[in-house]
Coordinates of C-alpha atoms in Angstrom, one line a residue:
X256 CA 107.2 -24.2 -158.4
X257 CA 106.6 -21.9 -155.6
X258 CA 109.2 -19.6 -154.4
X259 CA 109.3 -21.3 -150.5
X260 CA 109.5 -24.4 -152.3
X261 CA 112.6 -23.2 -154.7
X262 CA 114.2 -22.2 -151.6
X263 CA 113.9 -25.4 -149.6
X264 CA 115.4 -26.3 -152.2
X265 CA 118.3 -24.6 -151.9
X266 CA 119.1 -24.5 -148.5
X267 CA 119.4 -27.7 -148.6
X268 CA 122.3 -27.9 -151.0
X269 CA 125.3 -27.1 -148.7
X270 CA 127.6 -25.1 -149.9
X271 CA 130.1 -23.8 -147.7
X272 CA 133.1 -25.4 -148.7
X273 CA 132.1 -25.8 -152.0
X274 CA 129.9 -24.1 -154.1
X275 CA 129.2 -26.1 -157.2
X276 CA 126.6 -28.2 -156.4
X277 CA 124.4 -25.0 -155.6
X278 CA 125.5 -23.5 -158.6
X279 CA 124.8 -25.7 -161.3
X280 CA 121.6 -26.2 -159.5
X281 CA 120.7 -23.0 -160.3
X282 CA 122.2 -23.2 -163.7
X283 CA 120.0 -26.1 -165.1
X284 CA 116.4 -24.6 -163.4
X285 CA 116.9 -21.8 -164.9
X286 CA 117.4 -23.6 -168.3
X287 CA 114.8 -25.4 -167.8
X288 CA 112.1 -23.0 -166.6
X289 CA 113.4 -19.4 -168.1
X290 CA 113.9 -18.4 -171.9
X291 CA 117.2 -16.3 -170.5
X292 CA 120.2 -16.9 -172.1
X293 CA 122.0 -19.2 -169.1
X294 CA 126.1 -19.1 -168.6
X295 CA 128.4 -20.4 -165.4
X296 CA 131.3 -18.6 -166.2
X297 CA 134.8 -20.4 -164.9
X298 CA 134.1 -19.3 -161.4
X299 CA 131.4 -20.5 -161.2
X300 CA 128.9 -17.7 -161.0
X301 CA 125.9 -18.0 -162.8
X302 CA 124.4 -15.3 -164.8
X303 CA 121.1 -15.3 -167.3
X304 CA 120.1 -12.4 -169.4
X305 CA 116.8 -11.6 -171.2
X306 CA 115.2 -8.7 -172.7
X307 CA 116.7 -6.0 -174.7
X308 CA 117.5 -2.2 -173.6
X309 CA 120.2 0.0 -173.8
X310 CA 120.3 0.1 -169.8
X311 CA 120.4 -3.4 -168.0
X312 CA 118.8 -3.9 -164.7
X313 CA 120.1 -7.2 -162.5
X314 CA 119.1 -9.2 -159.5
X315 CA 122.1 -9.7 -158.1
X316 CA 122.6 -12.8 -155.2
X317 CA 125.2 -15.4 -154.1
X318 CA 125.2 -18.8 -153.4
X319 CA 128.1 -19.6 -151.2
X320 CA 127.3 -19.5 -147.2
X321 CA 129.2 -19.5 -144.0
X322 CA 129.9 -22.9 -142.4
X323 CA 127.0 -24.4 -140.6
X324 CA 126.7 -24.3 -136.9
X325 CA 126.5 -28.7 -135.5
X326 CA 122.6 -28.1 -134.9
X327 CA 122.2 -27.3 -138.7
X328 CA 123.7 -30.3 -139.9
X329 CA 122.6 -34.1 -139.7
X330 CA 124.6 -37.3 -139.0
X331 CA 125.2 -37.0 -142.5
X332 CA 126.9 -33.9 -143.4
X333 CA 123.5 -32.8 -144.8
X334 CA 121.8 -29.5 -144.0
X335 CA 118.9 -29.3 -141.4
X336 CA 115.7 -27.8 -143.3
X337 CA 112.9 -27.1 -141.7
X338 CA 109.7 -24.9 -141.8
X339 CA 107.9 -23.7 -138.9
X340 CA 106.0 -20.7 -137.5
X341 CA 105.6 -18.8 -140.8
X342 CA 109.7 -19.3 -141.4
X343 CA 111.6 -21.1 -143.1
X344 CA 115.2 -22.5 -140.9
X345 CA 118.5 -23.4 -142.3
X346 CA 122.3 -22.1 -143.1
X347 CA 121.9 -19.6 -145.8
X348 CA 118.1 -19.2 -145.7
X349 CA 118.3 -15.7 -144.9
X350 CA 122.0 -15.1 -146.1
X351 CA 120.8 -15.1 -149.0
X352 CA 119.4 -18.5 -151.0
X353 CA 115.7 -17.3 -149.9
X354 CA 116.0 -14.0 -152.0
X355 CA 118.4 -16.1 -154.4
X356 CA 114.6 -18.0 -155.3
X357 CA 113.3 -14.6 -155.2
X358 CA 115.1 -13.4 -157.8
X359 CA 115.2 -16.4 -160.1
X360 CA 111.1 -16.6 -160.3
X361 CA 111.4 -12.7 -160.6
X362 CA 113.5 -13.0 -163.6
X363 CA 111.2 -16.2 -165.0
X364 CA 108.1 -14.1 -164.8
X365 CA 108.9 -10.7 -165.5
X366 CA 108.0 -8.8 -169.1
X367 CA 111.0 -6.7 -168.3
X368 CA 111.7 -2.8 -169.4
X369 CA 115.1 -3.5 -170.4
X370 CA 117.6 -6.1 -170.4
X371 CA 117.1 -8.0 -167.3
X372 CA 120.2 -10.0 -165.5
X373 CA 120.3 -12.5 -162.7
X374 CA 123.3 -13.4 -161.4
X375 CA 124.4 -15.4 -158.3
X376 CA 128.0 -15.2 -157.2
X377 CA 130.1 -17.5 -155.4
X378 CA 132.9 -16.7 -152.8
X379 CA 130.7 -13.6 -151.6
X380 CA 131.6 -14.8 -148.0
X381 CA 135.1 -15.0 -148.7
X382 CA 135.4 -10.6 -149.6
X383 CA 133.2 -10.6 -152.8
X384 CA 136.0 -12.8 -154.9
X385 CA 133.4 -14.1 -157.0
X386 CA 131.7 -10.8 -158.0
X387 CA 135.0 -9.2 -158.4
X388 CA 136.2 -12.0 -160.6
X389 CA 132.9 -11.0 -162.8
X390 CA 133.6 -7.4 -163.0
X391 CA 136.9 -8.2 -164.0
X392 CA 135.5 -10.2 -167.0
X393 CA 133.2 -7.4 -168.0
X394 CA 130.4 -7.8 -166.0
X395 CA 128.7 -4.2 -165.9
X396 CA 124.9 -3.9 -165.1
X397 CA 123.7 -0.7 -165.4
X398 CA 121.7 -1.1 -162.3
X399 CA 121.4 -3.8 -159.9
X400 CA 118.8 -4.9 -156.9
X401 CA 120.9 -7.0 -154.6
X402 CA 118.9 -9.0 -152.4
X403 CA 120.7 -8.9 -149.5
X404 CA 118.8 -7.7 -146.0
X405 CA 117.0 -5.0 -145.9
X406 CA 113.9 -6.0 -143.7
X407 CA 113.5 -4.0 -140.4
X408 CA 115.5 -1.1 -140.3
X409 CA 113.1 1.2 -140.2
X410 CA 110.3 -1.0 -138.1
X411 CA 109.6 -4.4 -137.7
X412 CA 109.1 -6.4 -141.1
X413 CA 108.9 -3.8 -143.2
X414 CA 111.5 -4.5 -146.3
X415 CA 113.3 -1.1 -147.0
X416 CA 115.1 0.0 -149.6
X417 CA 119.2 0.4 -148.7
X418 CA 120.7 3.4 -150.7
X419 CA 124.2 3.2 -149.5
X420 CA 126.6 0.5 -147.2
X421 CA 129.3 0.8 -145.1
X422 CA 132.8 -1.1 -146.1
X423 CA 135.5 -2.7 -144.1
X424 CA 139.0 -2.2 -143.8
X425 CA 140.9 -4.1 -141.9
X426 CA 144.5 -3.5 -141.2
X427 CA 147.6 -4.4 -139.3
X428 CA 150.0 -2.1 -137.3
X429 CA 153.6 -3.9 -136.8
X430 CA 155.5 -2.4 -134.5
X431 CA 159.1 -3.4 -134.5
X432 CA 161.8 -3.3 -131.4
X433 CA 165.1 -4.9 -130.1
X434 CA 165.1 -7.8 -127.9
X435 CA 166.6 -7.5 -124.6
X436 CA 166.4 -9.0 -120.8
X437 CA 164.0 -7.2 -119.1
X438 CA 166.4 -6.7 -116.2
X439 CA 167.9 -3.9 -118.9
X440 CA 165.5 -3.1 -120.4
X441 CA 167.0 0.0 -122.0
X442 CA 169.4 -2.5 -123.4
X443 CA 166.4 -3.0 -126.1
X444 CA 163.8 -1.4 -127.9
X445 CA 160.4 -2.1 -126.3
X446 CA 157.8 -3.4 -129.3
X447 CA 155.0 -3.4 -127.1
X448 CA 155.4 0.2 -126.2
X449 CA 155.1 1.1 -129.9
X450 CA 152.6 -0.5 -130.7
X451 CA 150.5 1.4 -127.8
X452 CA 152.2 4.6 -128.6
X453 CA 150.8 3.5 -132.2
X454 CA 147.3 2.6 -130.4
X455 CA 147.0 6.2 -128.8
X456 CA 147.1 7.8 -132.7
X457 CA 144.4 5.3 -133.3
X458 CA 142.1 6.0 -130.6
X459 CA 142.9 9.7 -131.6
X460 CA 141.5 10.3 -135.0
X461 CA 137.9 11.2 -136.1
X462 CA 135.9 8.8 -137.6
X463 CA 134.9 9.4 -141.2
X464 CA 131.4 10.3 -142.0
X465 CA 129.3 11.3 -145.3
X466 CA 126.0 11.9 -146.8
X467 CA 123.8 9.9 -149.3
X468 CA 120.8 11.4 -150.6
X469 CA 120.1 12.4 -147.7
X470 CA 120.8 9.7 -145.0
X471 CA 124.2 10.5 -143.0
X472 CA 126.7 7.6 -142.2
X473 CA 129.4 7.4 -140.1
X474 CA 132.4 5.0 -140.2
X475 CA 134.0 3.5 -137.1
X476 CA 137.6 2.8 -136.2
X477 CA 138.7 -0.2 -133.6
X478 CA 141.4 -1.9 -132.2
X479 CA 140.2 -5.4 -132.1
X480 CA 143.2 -7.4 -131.3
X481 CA 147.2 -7.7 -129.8
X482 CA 149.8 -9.8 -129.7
X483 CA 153.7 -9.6 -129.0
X484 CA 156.0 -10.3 -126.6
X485 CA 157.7 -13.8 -126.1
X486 CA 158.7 -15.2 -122.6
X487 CA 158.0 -13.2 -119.3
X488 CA 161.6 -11.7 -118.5
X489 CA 162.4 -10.6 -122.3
X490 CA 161.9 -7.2 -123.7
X491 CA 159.6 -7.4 -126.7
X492 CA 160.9 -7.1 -130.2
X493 CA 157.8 -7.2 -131.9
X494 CA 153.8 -6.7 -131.9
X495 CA 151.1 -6.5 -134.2
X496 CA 147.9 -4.7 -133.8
X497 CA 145.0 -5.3 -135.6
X498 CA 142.5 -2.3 -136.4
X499 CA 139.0 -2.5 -137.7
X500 CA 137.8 0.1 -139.3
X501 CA 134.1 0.7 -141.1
X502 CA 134.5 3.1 -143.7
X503 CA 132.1 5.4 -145.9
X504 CA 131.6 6.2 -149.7
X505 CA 134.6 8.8 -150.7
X506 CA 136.6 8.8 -146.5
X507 CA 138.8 6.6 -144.8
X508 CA 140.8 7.2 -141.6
X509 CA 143.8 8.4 -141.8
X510 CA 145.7 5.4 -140.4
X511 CA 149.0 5.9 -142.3
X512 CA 149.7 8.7 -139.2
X513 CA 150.5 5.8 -137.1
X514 CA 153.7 5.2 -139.0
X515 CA 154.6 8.4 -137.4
X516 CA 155.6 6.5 -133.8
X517 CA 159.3 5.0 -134.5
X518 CA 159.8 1.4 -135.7
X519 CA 155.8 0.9 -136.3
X520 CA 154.4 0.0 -140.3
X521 CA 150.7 -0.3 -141.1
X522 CA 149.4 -2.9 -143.9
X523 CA 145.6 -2.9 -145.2
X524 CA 144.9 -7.1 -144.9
X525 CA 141.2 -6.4 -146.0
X526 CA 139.0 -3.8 -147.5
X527 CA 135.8 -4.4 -149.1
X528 CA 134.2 -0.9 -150.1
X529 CA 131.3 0.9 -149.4
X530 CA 128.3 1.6 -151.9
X531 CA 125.8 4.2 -152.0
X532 CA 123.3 4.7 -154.6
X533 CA 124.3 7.3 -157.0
X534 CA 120.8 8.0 -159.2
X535 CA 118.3 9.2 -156.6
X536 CA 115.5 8.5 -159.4
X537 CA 116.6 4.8 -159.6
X538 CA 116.3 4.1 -155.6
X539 CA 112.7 5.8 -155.2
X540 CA 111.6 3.5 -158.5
X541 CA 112.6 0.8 -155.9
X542 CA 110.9 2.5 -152.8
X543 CA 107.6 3.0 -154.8
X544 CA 108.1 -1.0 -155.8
X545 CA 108.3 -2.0 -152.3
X546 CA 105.7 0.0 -151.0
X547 CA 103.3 -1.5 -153.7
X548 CA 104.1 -4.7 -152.6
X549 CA 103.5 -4.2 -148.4
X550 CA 100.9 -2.8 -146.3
X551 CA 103.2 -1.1 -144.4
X552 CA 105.8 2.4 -145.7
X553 CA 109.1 0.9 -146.3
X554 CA 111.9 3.6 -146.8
X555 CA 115.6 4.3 -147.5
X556 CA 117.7 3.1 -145.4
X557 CA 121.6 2.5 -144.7
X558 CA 123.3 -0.7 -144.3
X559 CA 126.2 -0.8 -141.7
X560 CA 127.5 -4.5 -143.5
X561 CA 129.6 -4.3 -147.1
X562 CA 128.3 -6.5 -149.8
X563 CA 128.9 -7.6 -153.2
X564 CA 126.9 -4.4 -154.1
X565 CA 130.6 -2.6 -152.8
X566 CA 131.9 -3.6 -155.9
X567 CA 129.5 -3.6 -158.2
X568 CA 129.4 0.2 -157.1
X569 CA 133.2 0.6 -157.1
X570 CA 132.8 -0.8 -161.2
X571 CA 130.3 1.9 -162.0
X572 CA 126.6 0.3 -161.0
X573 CA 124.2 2.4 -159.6
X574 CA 123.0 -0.4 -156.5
X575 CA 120.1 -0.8 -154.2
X576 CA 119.8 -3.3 -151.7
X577 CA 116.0 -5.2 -151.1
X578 CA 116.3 -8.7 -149.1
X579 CA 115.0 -10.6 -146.8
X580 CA 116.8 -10.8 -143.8
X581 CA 116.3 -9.0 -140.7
X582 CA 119.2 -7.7 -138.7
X583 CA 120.8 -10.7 -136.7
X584 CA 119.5 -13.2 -138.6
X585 CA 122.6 -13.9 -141.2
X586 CA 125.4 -16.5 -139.7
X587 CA 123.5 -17.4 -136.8
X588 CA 122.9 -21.2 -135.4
X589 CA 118.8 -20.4 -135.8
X590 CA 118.9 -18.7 -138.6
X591 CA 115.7 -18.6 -140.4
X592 CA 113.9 -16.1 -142.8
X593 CA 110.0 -15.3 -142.7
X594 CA 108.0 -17.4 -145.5
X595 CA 106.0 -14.0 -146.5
X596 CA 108.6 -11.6 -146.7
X597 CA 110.9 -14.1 -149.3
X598 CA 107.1 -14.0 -151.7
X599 CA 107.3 -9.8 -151.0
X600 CA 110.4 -9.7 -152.4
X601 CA 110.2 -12.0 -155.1
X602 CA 106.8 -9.4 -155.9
X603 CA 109.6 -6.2 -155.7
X604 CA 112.1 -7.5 -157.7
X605 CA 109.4 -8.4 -160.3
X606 CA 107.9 -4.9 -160.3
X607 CA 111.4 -3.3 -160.8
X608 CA 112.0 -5.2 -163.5
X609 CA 109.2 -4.2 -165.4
X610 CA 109.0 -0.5 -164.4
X611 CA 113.2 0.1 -164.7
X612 CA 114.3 1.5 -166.5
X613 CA 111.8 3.7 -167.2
X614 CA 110.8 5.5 -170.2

């Protein structure tokens, strides 16, 4: 089986409300066509070991995706799947089931160095739950190739090599107040007052920033979103702000200082880390595998979007990220993933795995 044809195969299994079907498709072909030792742990993530080393090396993926727009769905419920112009169309095709074939026919053919892992988690959509749910059961690759993308960041469809990610925080300021008629309004505590008063130390701070072998990154921090008051002629006695913030290995924003303007609290709703690449050796065995595989000079790049490779760096794995996709191409209602670059990276992950570790 090719590796376009494995991944016709998969976008075509929907799973964005549930995750199973994908999964224990997964499970059974690589039963069926790999002599790895096969388990679907209880959350359903699947995860097949071969090889022997004392480090491990995985190919890390996931097979949940974000609902489908109406166009890539059919009368039925069942996912549009089409091939045209050298790419391949459908929900998850380039987030991520195209490198998910990658890595499965990577991890089928490969005379690996080590012990080689595949894995693909579920609920990677829904803040990593799935890969954290792993890690929490002991799951602890030495080194991992997540195939998430990393094709055009430094020119057009050249597959680079992501050392390092950016997180996300996300957060709530609530300010708190008094009700009152807004004929007297110093009869109350104004909420919405606060909560800008709140906004202005926002807006104030620095944004974090760092360095990772090299390649500097630098956070963000936003107020995306307000809401308070209740009826036109009542003073407000309450308002929540929501701040988005992009954070860097080792800094976040100071956002606690808000709690400095009376009657306002700030809660963290969300925060999926960052990751960067800790073993410089690691990510230029990875840059030297993806140059071998292209014409052109791939190189290493930052990611501004958190992955599962967050976590698996937060547990102690030393990640890179090689995929597919192109920026804007994930989540889209065309999104689609060149037929080519899903055979490159199938060819990468296959030379890591039998070059890493090395000796």
């Amino acid at each position: 089986m090719s590796v376009i044809d494995l991944t016709e195969d998969l976008v075509a299994i929907p799973s964005h409300a549930d995750e199973s079907t994908a999964g224990a498709f997964i499970a059974e072909w690589l039963r069926e066509h790999t002599t790895g030792a096969v388990n679907r742990d209880s959350h359903g993530n699947v995860i097949a070991r071969k090889g022997q080393g004392d480090d491990s090396l995985a190919l890390v993926g996931h097979h949940d995706v974000v609902p489908p727009d109406g166009s890539q769905v059919d009368a039925d419920g069942e996912y549009v799947v089409e091939q045209r112009d050298g790419r391949l169309y459908g929900r998850g095709a380039a987030d991520m089931k195209g490198c998910v074939a990658a890595a499965m026919l990577a991890f089928r053919d490969a005379d690996p160095a080590g012990e080689l892992v595949f894995v693909s988690f579920v609920g990677e959509e829904q803040g990593g739950v799935g890969c954290q749910a792993a890690i929490e059961d002991g799951f602890a690759p030495d080194y991992a190739v997540v195939g998430e993308g990393s094709t055009g960041y430094s020119a057009p469809g050249t597959t680079d090599v992501a050392v390092a990610h950016k997180g996300r925080r996300g957060s709530t300021l609530v300010a708190e107040g008094a009700a009152a008629h807004a004929s007297e309004p110093d009869a109350g505590a104004n909420a919405i007052y606060r909560a800008t008063d709140a906004v202005d130390v926002v807006r104030g701070l620095d944004f974090p920033s760092t360095s990772v072998l090299g390649h500097e990154m630098s956070g963000s921090v936003a107020v995306t979103e307000i809401d308070g008051g209740s009826a036109w002629n009542v003073i407000p006695e309450r308002c929540t702000v929501t701040v988005d913030e992009r954070t860097v290995p080792g800094e976040r924003a100071p956002l606690d200082r808000a709690e400095a303007v009376d009657g306002v609290t700030w809660r963290v709703d969300q925060d999926l880390p960052p990751m960067a690449c800790g073993d410089a050796d690691f990510a230029d065995a990875v840059l030297d595998a993806a140059a071998d595989a292209q014409d052109s000079a791939p190189e290493h790049v930052v990611k501004p979007h958190a992955t599962d490779a967050g976590w698996l760096a937060q547990a102690g794995t030393d990640c890179v990220i090689v995929g597919a996709a192109e920026p804007g191409e994930a989540h889209t209602a065309d999104e689609s993933v060149s037929l080519a670059v899903i055979e490159r990276c199938r060819d990468i992950y296959e030379r890591v795995a039998e070059s890493w570790p090395s000796e």
